[in-house]
Structure formats: structure tokens, C-alpha cells
């Protein structure tokens, strides 16, 4: 078969993508008390799951199953509202696959491999030639078509997307070693002593949780793994270490196509990482460009009025500088600096907000001073509240303070009603 766009489009048309979106995300603390990690809002108007979904659609992969489990209601509502526009008559779909205990005597998903195994009958019914397995809780832009094409060119049984990470952070990831043709020689999940890249001793090669399989090979390995009583039924812990010595398992280094540099990829799995990734978006030239018309991030677009800035007195001026302010926001005689405001946020007079990430529907009362904080959806901050100036005082008042000194506030911490559909 010839190379080029038609070759790639043939492959993507015959690929089924599975987005594993059942993650609890416990390291995000109270941000995931009522929602799964993929459903956490990100970037002013999106949710984390929108990034792998948009990557699929932009890559030409338009047969997508989203596997849900932990507190999935808000995730399900979001996908129903925002991702129902694909054309079923052309074989395109985004299907929600909740944990259904489809296998006799099976419990909820035991691991990533078990999540796919429990849906084998649905996968077989779609009859894909290739299966792309994705984590639903990472933020990045990636053309999966290029990865599937390389998988086919090198005659791989399985391909693992990978990036270079700093050695001190490597114990959070699955770490691999490769030979000169990028064939994986070893793989260890979250090792205490990660193996560095030989020519780059301060870095290790980490799995992105992105896998391409020949469908028949995937079925064989999942069935074999399901019969192993001592397996944790996880791709990183069980499947990959077992197959690398027997089959052709290749690494796919994630690169930015125009520059050849390593692509942007963030695991926003901690409060500090979530705050930092949102703050990065505010920069003049952010590493993740949300204004890229060639690779749009799609989402459910609520119909809201434009953001509004009111009052222009010397001490009561509605303004935002070095910030991203979403639709429906009203900055009423307040100052906002280097902050990211999601939709329908109101900041009232004489308040000052700096280095903050404020999720939808928050009301900041008068005379508040908010620094280096994350304010969860629906919070109503009382007048005169200060946050982020004294982390120890914030913790003593019942707010969560991260290792990096970021203060997280939720409605429950303020003694306010929690709307569970979040």
C-alpha cells in the first residue's frame, strides 16, 4: 500500500480508539471528590477528556469508545452534550461504555487491561483492524495517524507512545529502554530507581499511556492475561513486560511535527501540576497553543454572553491583565492579574485576584484578595476573604494547601451546598 495521506486515512478509518476515562484522580484531592479526573475542567472552557477526544477527531479517527467508571455522571453529561455531532451514517461515533460487569463473575475494572477485556464483545462487533488505547486524563495535542502509520510501517504487534522525562520525576511513569530501531527491550512500571537514557543521563524514556495494537494481537493478550490469577490486569504492570521479549513491541517518540522537538504533554494529576498547566496557558507564547486553528480543541460550547468589565474609577476599575477570561464573566470594579477565569465567574468590586485558576460559576465577593489559588466550581467567596497570602492560615481554616503552596477551595470547605452534577 502506498505511503502518504491516503495511506494514513485508510489506517485511521480502520482504527477504533478507546479512551480510558474511569480514573479516580485521587492526587487532585477535592477536585475529584464529585467527578472523575477526565471530567475536571481545564483551560477556561474545556474538560481534560476533550484533549484526547479532539486528537482523535483531528487525526481522522472517528470511531471512539469512552470507558467510564468512577463518578462518571458529569463526564457522561459533558460527552452527551458536546460530542454527539459525529455522523453515524458514515460509521462515526463517540460511544459511552460504562463499567457494566459484562464478564461473568467480574467486578468493576481491576486495571487498564481489564477495562478493555471486559468490553471485548463490543470491540469485536466494531471489527477494527487496529485498536488505539488512550488515557483520558492527560493534556496534549497529538496526531495519532502518524503513530498508527509508523506502527504499520515497522510491522509492530504493539506500539507505545513515549516522551522523555526528568529522572527525578520518572518514578511516576512506566519507564522503558529501547534499541537502535526503537524496539522496547525493558519496561518497568513506576520503578523506584528508573533507568536513564544512555546518551541523556538526566532523563528517562516514559510511557504516555498511549498504545496501538493489531486487534487480533490485543485480543490474544487480553484473554491470556485474564487467565492469570496473579495478574493485576494492567497494561503497564502486566501486558507490556510480558510481551516485549516475545513479540515486536515498538516505542513511538512523541515529537512536534514542524519543529521535531518533543511535543507538549502534561499529566495534570496533582493540584500543583493542574495549577501550573493552567497558568502556562496565560503566557504570551504558551507551550500549548489553544488558538491553533489547524488543531482545534473541541468541547461542549455553552451559549453565554461575552465577558464584561465594568466601572472605571481610580480605586474601582474592572480590569484583567495577562489573563484569560471566559464567556459570561463579569469583572465588576475588580482587578485580575495573571489568572485564568472559566465561564460565568463574577469578581466584585475592590477585589484583587492574582495567579488564580477560578472554575465556572464562582462568585468572588467584595474586598477579597486571592493569590495562587484554585477555586472550585460554584464557590461563593464571602466579602473580605484572603487566600494564598498565608498558606498555614489557609490550612488552619480548612482549605487544602498543596506541597507547592497552592490553596484549593471547594464549596464544602466554605460550608456551602455542593451541586453533585459538576
mmCIF file of C-alpha atoms in Angstrom:
data_model
loop_
_atom_site.group_PDB
_atom_site.id
_atom_site.type_symbol
_atom_site.label_atom_id
_atom_site.label_comp_id
_atom_site.label_asym_id
_atom_site.label_seq_id
_atom_site.Cartn_x
_atom_site.Cartn_y
_atom_site.Cartn_z
ATOM 1 C CA UNK A 1 0.000 0.000 0.000
ATOM 2 C CA UNK A 2 1.453 3.463 -0.910
ATOM 3 C CA UNK A 3 2.534 5.954 1.726
ATOM 4 C CA UNK A 4 1.041 9.432 2.132
ATOM 5 C CA UNK A 5 -2.283 10.910 3.254
ATOM 6 C CA UNK A 6 -4.422 8.177 1.639
ATOM 7 C CA UNK A 7 -2.344 5.513 3.379
ATOM 8 C CA UNK A 8 -2.824 7.225 6.747
ATOM 9 C CA UNK A 9 -6.533 7.855 6.178
ATOM 10 C CA UNK A 10 -7.051 4.188 5.313
ATOM 11 C CA UNK A 11 -5.385 3.206 8.581
ATOM 12 C CA UNK A 12 -7.250 5.723 10.746
ATOM 13 C CA UNK A 13 -10.558 4.720 9.178
ATOM 14 C CA UNK A 14 -9.874 1.161 10.312
ATOM 15 C CA UNK A 15 -8.803 2.150 13.835
ATOM 16 C CA UNK A 16 -11.017 2.058 16.913
ATOM 17 C CA UNK A 17 -9.957 4.400 19.739
ATOM 18 C CA UNK A 18 -10.663 3.507 23.366
ATOM 19 C CA UNK A 19 -10.343 6.312 25.896
ATOM 20 C CA UNK A 20 -9.890 5.033 29.455
ATOM 21 C CA UNK A 21 -11.812 7.704 31.369
ATOM 22 C CA UNK A 22 -12.632 5.991 34.644
ATOM 23 C CA UNK A 23 -9.753 7.375 36.680
ATOM 24 C CA UNK A 24 -10.348 8.459 40.273
ATOM 25 C CA UNK A 25 -7.543 11.045 40.226
ATOM 26 C CA UNK A 26 -7.100 10.982 43.995
ATOM 27 C CA UNK A 27 -3.956 13.150 43.867
ATOM 28 C CA UNK A 28 -6.167 16.041 42.723
ATOM 29 C CA UNK A 29 -7.708 15.904 46.192
ATOM 30 C CA UNK A 30 -11.136 17.548 46.468
ATOM 31 C CA UNK A 31 -11.213 18.456 42.751
ATOM 32 C CA UNK A 32 -12.164 14.827 42.092
ATOM 33 C CA UNK A 33 -14.448 14.246 45.060
ATOM 34 C CA UNK A 34 -17.553 14.507 42.869
ATOM 35 C CA UNK A 35 -16.105 13.985 39.377
ATOM 36 C CA UNK A 36 -13.619 11.698 37.642
ATOM 37 C CA UNK A 37 -10.251 13.124 36.635
ATOM 38 C CA UNK A 38 -11.091 13.271 32.891
ATOM 39 C CA UNK A 39 -14.135 15.424 33.758
ATOM 40 C CA UNK A 40 -12.094 18.073 35.616
ATOM 41 C CA UNK A 41 -12.395 21.476 33.890
ATOM 42 C CA UNK A 42 -9.238 22.757 32.214
ATOM 43 C CA UNK A 43 -8.124 25.739 30.154
ATOM 44 C CA UNK A 44 -11.052 28.094 30.691
ATOM 45 C CA UNK A 45 -13.752 26.243 28.765
ATOM 46 C CA UNK A 46 -12.682 22.624 28.309
ATOM 47 C CA UNK A 47 -12.522 19.420 30.315
ATOM 48 C CA UNK A 48 -9.439 17.204 30.341
ATOM 49 C CA UNK A 49 -11.164 14.480 28.292
ATOM 50 C CA UNK A 50 -11.677 16.963 25.426
ATOM 51 C CA UNK A 51 -7.983 16.725 24.547
ATOM 52 C CA UNK A 52 -7.770 13.010 23.635
ATOM 53 C CA UNK A 53 -11.228 13.244 22.041
ATOM 54 C CA UNK A 54 -10.144 16.226 19.911
ATOM 55 C CA UNK A 55 -6.906 14.477 18.994
ATOM 56 C CA UNK A 56 -8.912 11.514 17.718
ATOM 57 C CA UNK A 57 -11.266 13.623 15.608
ATOM 58 C CA UNK A 58 -8.459 15.816 14.234
ATOM 59 C CA UNK A 59 -6.436 12.670 13.420
ATOM 60 C CA UNK A 60 -9.289 11.210 11.382
ATOM 61 C CA UNK A 61 -10.090 8.525 13.981
ATOM 62 C CA UNK A 62 -13.838 8.894 14.417
ATOM 63 C CA UNK A 63 -14.827 5.588 15.971
ATOM 64 C CA UNK A 64 -14.339 6.177 19.669
ATOM 65 C CA UNK A 65 -15.385 4.345 22.822
ATOM 66 C CA UNK A 66 -15.126 6.173 26.165
ATOM 67 C CA UNK A 67 -14.798 3.758 29.091
ATOM 68 C CA UNK A 68 -16.155 5.273 32.306
ATOM 69 C CA UNK A 69 -16.271 4.071 35.898
ATOM 70 C CA UNK A 70 -15.592 6.399 38.853
ATOM 71 C CA UNK A 71 -18.252 9.118 39.498
ATOM 72 C CA UNK A 72 -18.936 9.470 35.801
ATOM 73 C CA UNK A 73 -22.182 11.457 35.753
ATOM 74 C CA UNK A 74 -20.709 14.861 34.874
ATOM 75 C CA UNK A 75 -18.392 13.225 32.323
ATOM 76 C CA UNK A 76 -21.307 11.434 30.684
ATOM 77 C CA UNK A 77 -23.385 14.630 30.533
ATOM 78 C CA UNK A 78 -20.476 16.542 29.012
ATOM 79 C CA UNK A 79 -19.882 13.972 26.275
ATOM 80 C CA UNK A 80 -23.595 13.683 25.501
ATOM 81 C CA UNK A 81 -23.875 17.462 25.104
ATOM 82 C CA UNK A 82 -20.594 18.150 23.329
ATOM 83 C CA UNK A 83 -19.707 15.038 21.356
ATOM 84 C CA UNK A 84 -22.901 13.931 19.658
ATOM 85 C CA UNK A 85 -22.197 15.633 16.326
ATOM 86 C CA UNK A 86 -20.352 12.813 14.524
ATOM 87 C CA UNK A 87 -22.132 11.214 11.597
ATOM 88 C CA UNK A 88 -23.454 7.764 12.381
ATOM 89 C CA UNK A 89 -24.397 7.195 8.753
ATOM 90 C CA UNK A 90 -20.666 7.329 7.924
ATOM 91 C CA UNK A 91 -19.727 4.941 10.724
ATOM 92 C CA UNK A 92 -18.547 7.729 13.039
ATOM 93 C CA UNK A 93 -19.388 7.691 16.749
ATOM 94 C CA UNK A 94 -18.399 8.536 20.295
ATOM 95 C CA UNK A 95 -19.903 5.782 22.438
ATOM 96 C CA UNK A 96 -20.038 5.768 26.223
ATOM 97 C CA UNK A 97 -19.088 2.401 27.699
ATOM 98 C CA UNK A 98 -19.799 2.434 31.446
ATOM 99 C CA UNK A 99 -18.472 -0.359 33.630
ATOM 100 C CA UNK A 100 -21.205 -2.980 33.195
ATOM 101 C CA UNK A 101 -19.728 -6.175 34.656
ATOM 102 C CA UNK A 102 -20.162 -7.747 31.219
ATOM 103 C CA UNK A 103 -17.956 -10.735 32.089
ATOM 104 C CA UNK A 104 -19.489 -13.395 34.335
ATOM 105 C CA UNK A 105 -18.436 -13.126 37.991
ATOM 106 C CA UNK A 106 -16.409 -9.994 37.158
ATOM 107 C CA UNK A 107 -16.169 -6.983 39.397
ATOM 108 C CA UNK A 108 -15.546 -3.391 38.384
ATOM 109 C CA UNK A 109 -12.460 -2.790 36.228
ATOM 110 C CA UNK A 110 -9.416 -4.185 38.014
ATOM 111 C CA UNK A 111 -6.890 -2.393 35.800
ATOM 112 C CA UNK A 112 -6.443 -0.763 32.403
ATOM 113 C CA UNK A 113 -6.169 -4.088 30.560
ATOM 114 C CA UNK A 114 -9.198 -5.480 32.383
ATOM 115 C CA UNK A 115 -11.234 -2.426 31.345
ATOM 116 C CA UNK A 116 -10.607 -3.265 27.694
ATOM 117 C CA UNK A 117 -11.010 -7.014 28.254
ATOM 118 C CA UNK A 118 -14.459 -6.563 29.779
ATOM 119 C CA UNK A 119 -15.583 -4.856 26.571
ATOM 120 C CA UNK A 120 -14.113 -7.344 24.077
ATOM 121 C CA UNK A 121 -17.516 -8.258 22.689
ATOM 122 C CA UNK A 122 -18.242 -4.613 21.804
ATOM 123 C CA UNK A 123 -14.779 -4.166 20.276
ATOM 124 C CA UNK A 124 -15.168 -7.305 18.170
ATOM 125 C CA UNK A 125 -18.559 -6.085 16.981
ATOM 126 C CA UNK A 126 -16.920 -2.936 15.567
ATOM 127 C CA UNK A 127 -14.348 -5.166 13.782
ATOM 128 C CA UNK A 128 -11.353 -2.776 13.803
ATOM 129 C CA UNK A 129 -8.021 -3.615 12.211
ATOM 130 C CA UNK A 130 -6.144 -1.551 14.812
ATOM 131 C CA UNK A 131 -7.049 -0.507 18.350
ATOM 132 C CA UNK A 132 -5.725 2.728 19.844
ATOM 133 C CA UNK A 133 -5.851 2.777 23.660
ATOM 134 C CA UNK A 134 -5.628 6.212 25.293
ATOM 135 C CA UNK A 135 -5.592 7.613 28.804
ATOM 136 C CA UNK A 136 -8.429 10.096 29.242
ATOM 137 C CA UNK A 137 -6.654 12.298 31.772
ATOM 138 C CA UNK A 138 -3.693 13.928 30.005
ATOM 139 C CA UNK A 139 -3.457 17.300 28.265
ATOM 140 C CA UNK A 140 -1.692 17.422 24.882
ATOM 141 C CA UNK A 141 -2.167 17.719 21.113
ATOM 142 C CA UNK A 142 -1.055 14.734 19.051
ATOM 143 C CA UNK A 143 -1.685 13.331 15.577
ATOM 144 C CA UNK A 144 -2.427 9.670 16.220
ATOM 145 C CA UNK A 145 -2.457 8.990 12.473
ATOM 146 C CA UNK A 146 1.333 9.327 12.341
ATOM 147 C CA UNK A 147 1.680 6.860 15.217
ATOM 148 C CA UNK A 148 -0.622 4.290 13.624
ATOM 149 C CA UNK A 149 1.237 4.690 10.310
ATOM 150 C CA UNK A 150 4.604 4.019 11.947
ATOM 151 C CA UNK A 151 3.116 1.018 13.756
ATOM 152 C CA UNK A 152 2.180 -0.471 10.384
ATOM 153 C CA UNK A 153 5.415 0.510 8.583
ATOM 154 C CA UNK A 154 7.655 -1.261 11.104
ATOM 155 C CA UNK A 155 5.351 -4.306 11.310
ATOM 156 C CA UNK A 156 4.786 -3.927 15.051
ATOM 157 C CA UNK A 157 2.439 -6.009 17.158
ATOM 158 C CA UNK A 158 2.144 -3.179 19.686
ATOM 159 C CA UNK A 159 3.432 0.410 19.764
ATOM 160 C CA UNK A 160 3.834 2.536 22.906
ATOM 161 C CA UNK A 161 3.850 6.346 22.766
ATOM 162 C CA UNK A 162 6.713 7.763 24.816
ATOM 163 C CA UNK A 163 8.312 11.003 25.966
ATOM 164 C CA UNK A 164 11.500 11.946 27.785
ATOM 165 C CA UNK A 165 11.003 12.964 31.428
ATOM 166 C CA UNK A 166 13.449 14.245 34.005
ATOM 167 C CA UNK A 167 14.955 11.405 36.016
ATOM 168 C CA UNK A 168 13.703 12.703 39.376
ATOM 169 C CA UNK A 169 10.118 12.562 38.068
ATOM 170 C CA UNK A 170 10.477 9.231 36.271
ATOM 171 C CA UNK A 171 9.250 7.055 39.136
ATOM 172 C CA UNK A 172 5.729 8.321 38.412
ATOM 173 C CA UNK A 173 5.691 6.636 34.972
ATOM 174 C CA UNK A 174 6.262 3.394 33.162
ATOM 175 C CA UNK A 175 9.932 3.547 32.115
ATOM 176 C CA UNK A 176 11.373 1.745 29.096
ATOM 177 C CA UNK A 177 14.682 1.123 27.354
ATOM 178 C CA UNK A 178 14.895 0.773 23.562
ATOM 179 C CA UNK A 179 17.411 -0.439 20.997
ATOM 180 C CA UNK A 180 18.608 1.413 17.892
ATOM 181 C CA UNK A 181 15.376 0.751 15.983
ATOM 182 C CA UNK A 182 13.176 1.834 18.934
ATOM 183 C CA UNK A 183 12.206 -1.705 19.839
ATOM 184 C CA UNK A 184 11.418 -1.876 23.559
ATOM 185 C CA UNK A 185 13.954 -4.025 25.430
ATOM 186 C CA UNK A 186 12.754 -3.480 29.002
ATOM 187 C CA UNK A 187 9.765 -1.906 30.712
ATOM 188 C CA UNK A 188 9.092 -1.248 34.397
ATOM 189 C CA UNK A 189 6.024 0.443 35.818
ATOM 190 C CA UNK A 190 6.839 3.263 38.286
ATOM 191 C CA UNK A 191 10.295 1.963 39.257
ATOM 192 C CA UNK A 192 11.982 3.196 42.432
ATOM 193 C CA UNK A 193 15.257 3.538 40.512
ATOM 194 C CA UNK A 194 14.436 4.497 36.892
ATOM 195 C CA UNK A 195 16.870 3.601 34.140
ATOM 196 C CA UNK A 196 18.212 6.733 32.388
ATOM 197 C CA UNK A 197 18.573 7.178 28.642
ATOM 198 C CA UNK A 198 22.225 6.228 27.901
ATOM 199 C CA UNK A 199 23.062 9.397 25.949
ATOM 200 C CA UNK A 200 20.957 11.613 28.282
ATOM 201 C CA UNK A 201 21.727 10.514 31.855
ATOM 202 C CA UNK A 202 19.376 13.055 33.452
ATOM 203 C CA UNK A 203 16.336 11.788 31.558
ATOM 204 C CA UNK A 204 14.332 8.583 31.235
ATOM 205 C CA UNK A 205 12.013 7.348 28.490
ATOM 206 C CA UNK A 206 8.440 7.253 29.839
ATOM 207 C CA UNK A 207 5.207 5.759 28.566
ATOM 208 C CA UNK A 208 2.424 8.236 27.768
ATOM 209 C CA UNK A 209 -0.254 5.603 28.312
ATOM 210 C CA UNK A 210 -0.922 5.574 24.547
ATOM 211 C CA UNK A 211 -0.898 2.183 22.812
ATOM 212 C CA UNK A 212 -1.574 0.949 19.281
ATOM 213 C CA UNK A 213 -2.377 -2.752 18.832
ATOM 214 C CA UNK A 214 -3.118 -5.032 15.949
ATOM 215 C CA UNK A 215 -6.601 -6.048 17.017
ATOM 216 C CA UNK A 216 -6.014 -9.813 16.875
ATOM 217 C CA UNK A 217 -2.861 -9.455 18.950
ATOM 218 C CA UNK A 218 -4.714 -7.359 21.528
ATOM 219 C CA UNK A 219 -7.482 -9.950 21.868
ATOM 220 C CA UNK A 220 -4.973 -12.769 22.371
ATOM 221 C CA UNK A 221 -3.028 -10.910 25.053
ATOM 222 C CA UNK A 222 -6.086 -9.763 26.978
ATOM 223 C CA UNK A 223 -7.542 -13.278 27.073
ATOM 224 C CA UNK A 224 -4.185 -14.711 28.157
ATOM 225 C CA UNK A 225 -3.820 -12.058 30.870
ATOM 226 C CA UNK A 226 -7.372 -12.599 32.145
ATOM 227 C CA UNK A 227 -6.494 -16.248 32.824
ATOM 228 C CA UNK A 228 -3.541 -15.283 35.056
ATOM 229 C CA UNK A 229 -4.767 -15.254 38.687
ATOM 230 C CA UNK A 230 -1.730 -13.322 39.933
ATOM 231 C CA UNK A 231 -2.021 -10.541 37.319
ATOM 232 C CA UNK A 232 -3.172 -7.029 38.204
ATOM 233 C CA UNK A 233 -4.612 -6.862 34.662
ATOM 234 C CA UNK A 234 -2.834 -3.630 33.790
ATOM 235 C CA UNK A 235 -1.115 -2.736 30.516
ATOM 236 C CA UNK A 236 1.931 -1.187 32.185
ATOM 237 C CA UNK A 237 2.397 -3.677 35.018
ATOM 238 C CA UNK A 238 1.482 -6.909 33.227
ATOM 239 C CA UNK A 239 0.857 -6.832 29.468
ATOM 240 C CA UNK A 240 3.876 -4.838 28.252
ATOM 241 C CA UNK A 241 6.558 -6.546 30.415
ATOM 242 C CA UNK A 242 5.268 -9.934 29.288
ATOM 243 C CA UNK A 243 5.133 -9.275 25.530
ATOM 244 C CA UNK A 244 8.359 -7.318 24.917
ATOM 245 C CA UNK A 245 10.544 -10.446 24.910
ATOM 246 C CA UNK A 246 8.270 -12.464 22.631
ATOM 247 C CA UNK A 247 6.763 -10.002 20.161
ATOM 248 C CA UNK A 248 7.606 -6.882 18.201
ATOM 249 C CA UNK A 249 6.795 -4.057 20.619
ATOM 250 C CA UNK A 250 7.975 -0.639 19.467
ATOM 251 C CA UNK A 251 8.334 2.804 21.025
ATOM 252 C CA UNK A 252 6.939 5.879 19.271
ATOM 253 C CA UNK A 253 8.726 9.073 20.439
ATOM 254 C CA UNK A 254 6.213 11.926 20.585
ATOM 255 C CA UNK A 255 7.570 14.828 18.552
ATOM 256 C CA UNK A 256 6.163 18.117 17.335
ATOM 257 C CA UNK A 257 5.935 17.627 13.567
ATOM 258 C CA UNK A 258 7.079 21.105 12.376
ATOM 259 C CA UNK A 259 9.986 21.555 14.822
ATOM 260 C CA UNK A 260 10.990 17.983 15.660
ATOM 261 C CA UNK A 261 11.111 18.936 19.346
ATOM 262 C CA UNK A 262 9.437 16.822 21.985
ATOM 263 C CA UNK A 263 5.713 17.501 21.975
ATOM 264 C CA UNK A 264 3.780 19.147 24.792
ATOM 265 C CA UNK A 265 2.252 16.598 27.171
ATOM 266 C CA UNK A 266 1.119 17.119 30.746
ATOM 267 C CA UNK A 267 -0.162 14.718 33.360
ATOM 268 C CA UNK A 268 -2.175 17.222 35.407
ATOM 269 C CA UNK A 269 -2.607 14.648 38.156
ATOM 270 C CA UNK A 270 -1.721 16.761 41.191
ATOM 271 C CA UNK A 271 -3.062 20.074 42.464
ATOM 272 C CA UNK A 272 0.293 21.739 41.731
ATOM 273 C CA UNK A 273 0.508 20.264 38.211
ATOM 274 C CA UNK A 274 -3.087 21.301 37.474
ATOM 275 C CA UNK A 275 -2.441 24.870 38.634
ATOM 276 C CA UNK A 276 0.859 25.112 36.740
ATOM 277 C CA UNK A 277 -0.575 23.768 33.459
ATOM 278 C CA UNK A 278 -3.451 26.258 33.569
ATOM 279 C CA UNK A 279 -1.044 29.083 34.417
ATOM 280 C CA UNK A 280 1.138 28.131 31.439
ATOM 281 C CA UNK A 281 -1.758 28.875 29.093
ATOM 282 C CA UNK A 282 -1.726 32.559 30.044
ATOM 283 C CA UNK A 283 1.764 33.236 28.665
ATOM 284 C CA UNK A 284 2.444 35.226 25.500
ATOM 285 C CA UNK A 285 3.718 32.113 23.714
ATOM 286 C CA UNK A 286 2.338 29.201 25.760
ATOM 287 C CA UNK A 287 3.708 25.694 25.163
ATOM 288 C CA UNK A 288 0.116 24.568 24.487
ATOM 289 C CA UNK A 289 -1.493 26.869 21.925
ATOM 290 C CA UNK A 290 -5.278 26.848 22.294
ATOM 291 C CA UNK A 291 -5.535 29.358 19.430
ATOM 292 C CA UNK A 292 -4.168 26.918 16.841
ATOM 293 C CA UNK A 293 -6.795 26.852 14.079
ATOM 294 C CA UNK A 294 -5.151 23.843 12.436
ATOM 295 C CA UNK A 295 -5.723 21.651 15.516
ATOM 296 C CA UNK A 296 -8.785 22.932 17.397
ATOM 297 C CA UNK A 297 -9.806 21.556 20.768
ATOM 298 C CA UNK A 298 -13.497 20.747 20.594
ATOM 299 C CA UNK A 299 -15.869 20.834 23.538
ATOM 300 C CA UNK A 300 -19.438 21.479 24.608
ATOM 301 C CA UNK A 301 -19.990 25.190 23.927
ATOM 302 C CA UNK A 302 -22.464 26.700 26.356
ATOM 303 C CA UNK A 303 -24.266 29.724 24.911
ATOM 304 C CA UNK A 304 -23.139 32.652 27.063
ATOM 305 C CA UNK A 305 -22.759 36.428 26.643
ATOM 306 C CA UNK A 306 -19.296 37.960 26.213
ATOM 307 C CA UNK A 307 -17.134 38.761 29.215
ATOM 308 C CA UNK A 308 -17.789 42.228 30.650
ATOM 309 C CA UNK A 309 -15.561 44.696 32.539
ATOM 310 C CA UNK A 310 -17.391 47.488 34.346
ATOM 311 C CA UNK A 311 -16.510 50.631 36.352
ATOM 312 C CA UNK A 312 -13.551 52.873 35.605
ATOM 313 C CA UNK A 313 -12.873 54.808 38.790
ATOM 314 C CA UNK A 314 -9.339 55.023 40.134
ATOM 315 C CA UNK A 315 -9.984 52.629 43.033
ATOM 316 C CA UNK A 316 -12.789 50.687 41.387
ATOM 317 C CA UNK A 317 -11.760 49.709 37.878
ATOM 318 C CA UNK A 318 -12.886 46.484 36.239
ATOM 319 C CA UNK A 319 -9.772 45.129 34.518
ATOM 320 C CA UNK A 320 -7.855 41.960 33.664
ATOM 321 C CA UNK A 321 -4.173 41.913 32.656
ATOM 322 C CA UNK A 322 -2.123 38.934 31.431
ATOM 323 C CA UNK A 323 -5.198 36.768 31.939
ATOM 324 C CA UNK A 324 -7.684 34.535 30.143
ATOM 325 C CA UNK A 325 -11.314 35.428 30.839
ATOM 326 C CA UNK A 326 -14.084 33.198 29.511
ATOM 327 C CA UNK A 327 -17.599 33.989 28.336
ATOM 328 C CA UNK A 328 -20.215 35.023 30.859
ATOM 329 C CA UNK A 329 -17.674 36.558 33.247
ATOM 330 C CA UNK A 330 -18.243 39.958 34.872
ATOM 331 C CA UNK A 331 -15.265 41.822 36.344
ATOM 332 C CA UNK A 332 -17.086 44.490 38.321
ATOM 333 C CA UNK A 333 -14.718 47.132 39.661
ATOM 334 C CA UNK A 334 -12.073 44.493 40.469
ATOM 335 C CA UNK A 335 -8.535 43.769 39.303
ATOM 336 C CA UNK A 336 -7.485 40.418 37.831
ATOM 337 C CA UNK A 337 -3.835 39.685 37.029
ATOM 338 C CA UNK A 338 -2.186 36.592 35.555
ATOM 339 C CA UNK A 339 -5.238 34.440 36.216
ATOM 340 C CA UNK A 340 -7.493 32.083 34.299
ATOM 341 C CA UNK A 341 -11.244 32.519 34.752
ATOM 342 C CA UNK A 342 -13.669 29.888 33.484
ATOM 343 C CA UNK A 343 -17.192 30.773 32.371
ATOM 344 C CA UNK A 344 -19.730 32.670 34.483
ATOM 345 C CA UNK A 345 -17.257 33.931 37.072
ATOM 346 C CA UNK A 346 -18.088 37.191 38.806
ATOM 347 C CA UNK A 347 -15.414 39.216 40.603
ATOM 348 C CA UNK A 348 -16.960 42.022 42.637
ATOM 349 C CA UNK A 349 -15.725 45.496 43.489
ATOM 350 C CA UNK A 350 -12.409 46.219 45.205
ATOM 351 C CA UNK A 351 -11.271 42.590 44.967
ATOM 352 C CA UNK A 352 -7.840 41.606 43.680
ATOM 353 C CA UNK A 353 -7.175 38.248 42.006
ATOM 354 C CA UNK A 354 -3.652 37.190 41.015
ATOM 355 C CA UNK A 355 -2.149 33.861 39.860
ATOM 356 C CA UNK A 356 -5.504 32.125 40.340
ATOM 357 C CA UNK A 357 -7.452 29.448 38.491
ATOM 358 C CA UNK A 358 -11.171 30.008 39.013
ATOM 359 C CA UNK A 359 -13.562 27.328 37.770
ATOM 360 C CA UNK A 360 -17.076 28.005 36.395
ATOM 361 C CA UNK A 361 -19.828 29.719 38.318
ATOM 362 C CA UNK A 362 -17.697 31.218 41.102
ATOM 363 C CA UNK A 363 -18.720 34.473 42.788
ATOM 364 C CA UNK A 364 -15.869 36.428 44.412
ATOM 365 C CA UNK A 365 -17.284 38.843 46.993
ATOM 366 C CA UNK A 366 -16.175 42.411 47.558
ATOM 367 C CA UNK A 367 -12.780 43.265 49.045
ATOM 368 C CA UNK A 368 -11.343 39.768 48.559
ATOM 369 C CA UNK A 369 -7.660 39.173 47.873
ATOM 370 C CA UNK A 370 -6.953 35.905 46.101
ATOM 371 C CA UNK A 371 -3.422 34.743 45.245
ATOM 372 C CA UNK A 372 -2.019 31.443 43.974
ATOM 373 C CA UNK A 373 -5.296 29.572 44.423
ATOM 374 C CA UNK A 374 -7.711 27.208 42.698
ATOM 375 C CA UNK A 375 -11.372 27.961 43.364
ATOM 376 C CA UNK A 376 -13.680 25.054 42.536
ATOM 377 C CA UNK A 377 -16.929 25.323 40.656
ATOM 378 C CA UNK A 378 -19.835 27.107 42.313
ATOM 379 C CA UNK A 379 -17.934 28.625 45.253
ATOM 380 C CA UNK A 380 -19.309 31.874 46.675
ATOM 381 C CA UNK A 381 -16.360 33.582 48.340
ATOM 382 C CA UNK A 382 -17.538 35.855 51.178
ATOM 383 C CA UNK A 383 -16.523 39.515 51.173
ATOM 384 C CA UNK A 384 -13.123 40.278 52.654
ATOM 385 C CA UNK A 385 -11.751 36.742 52.231
ATOM 386 C CA UNK A 386 -7.999 36.408 51.705
ATOM 387 C CA UNK A 387 -6.446 33.302 50.136
ATOM 388 C CA UNK A 388 -2.903 32.361 49.183
ATOM 389 C CA UNK A 389 -1.164 35.031 51.266
ATOM 390 C CA UNK A 390 -0.540 32.775 54.273
ATOM 391 C CA UNK A 391 -0.648 29.045 53.382
ATOM 392 C CA UNK A 392 -0.520 27.981 57.031
ATOM 393 C CA UNK A 393 -3.505 30.168 57.879
ATOM 394 C CA UNK A 394 -5.370 28.808 54.848
ATOM 395 C CA UNK A 395 -4.776 25.234 56.038
ATOM 396 C CA UNK A 396 -5.919 26.107 59.562
ATOM 397 C CA UNK A 397 -9.184 27.445 58.120
ATOM 398 C CA UNK A 398 -9.861 24.085 56.486
ATOM 399 C CA UNK A 399 -8.664 24.770 52.948
ATOM 400 C CA UNK A 400 -6.311 22.367 51.180
ATOM 401 C CA UNK A 401 -2.779 23.678 50.632
ATOM 402 C CA UNK A 402 -0.554 21.731 48.219
ATOM 403 C CA UNK A 403 3.139 20.965 48.601
ATOM 404 C CA UNK A 404 3.830 23.838 46.218
ATOM 405 C CA UNK A 405 1.769 26.259 48.288
ATOM 406 C CA UNK A 406 -1.347 26.390 46.100
ATOM 407 C CA UNK A 407 -4.586 26.863 48.052
ATOM 408 C CA UNK A 408 -7.612 24.831 46.879
ATOM 409 C CA UNK A 409 -11.114 25.914 47.914
ATOM 410 C CA UNK A 410 -14.342 23.963 47.315
ATOM 411 C CA UNK A 411 -17.949 24.787 48.297
ATOM 412 C CA UNK A 412 -17.845 22.180 51.072
ATOM 413 C CA UNK A 413 -14.849 23.878 52.668
ATOM 414 C CA UNK A 414 -16.918 27.075 52.775
ATOM 415 C CA UNK A 415 -19.905 25.278 54.300
ATOM 416 C CA UNK A 416 -21.907 25.740 51.105
ATOM 417 C CA UNK A 417 -24.178 23.403 49.183
ATOM 418 C CA UNK A 418 -22.471 21.118 46.699
ATOM 419 C CA UNK A 419 -24.136 20.539 43.332
ATOM 420 C CA UNK A 420 -23.108 16.987 42.521
ATOM 421 C CA UNK A 421 -23.589 17.368 38.773
ATOM 422 C CA UNK A 422 -20.219 19.015 38.185
#
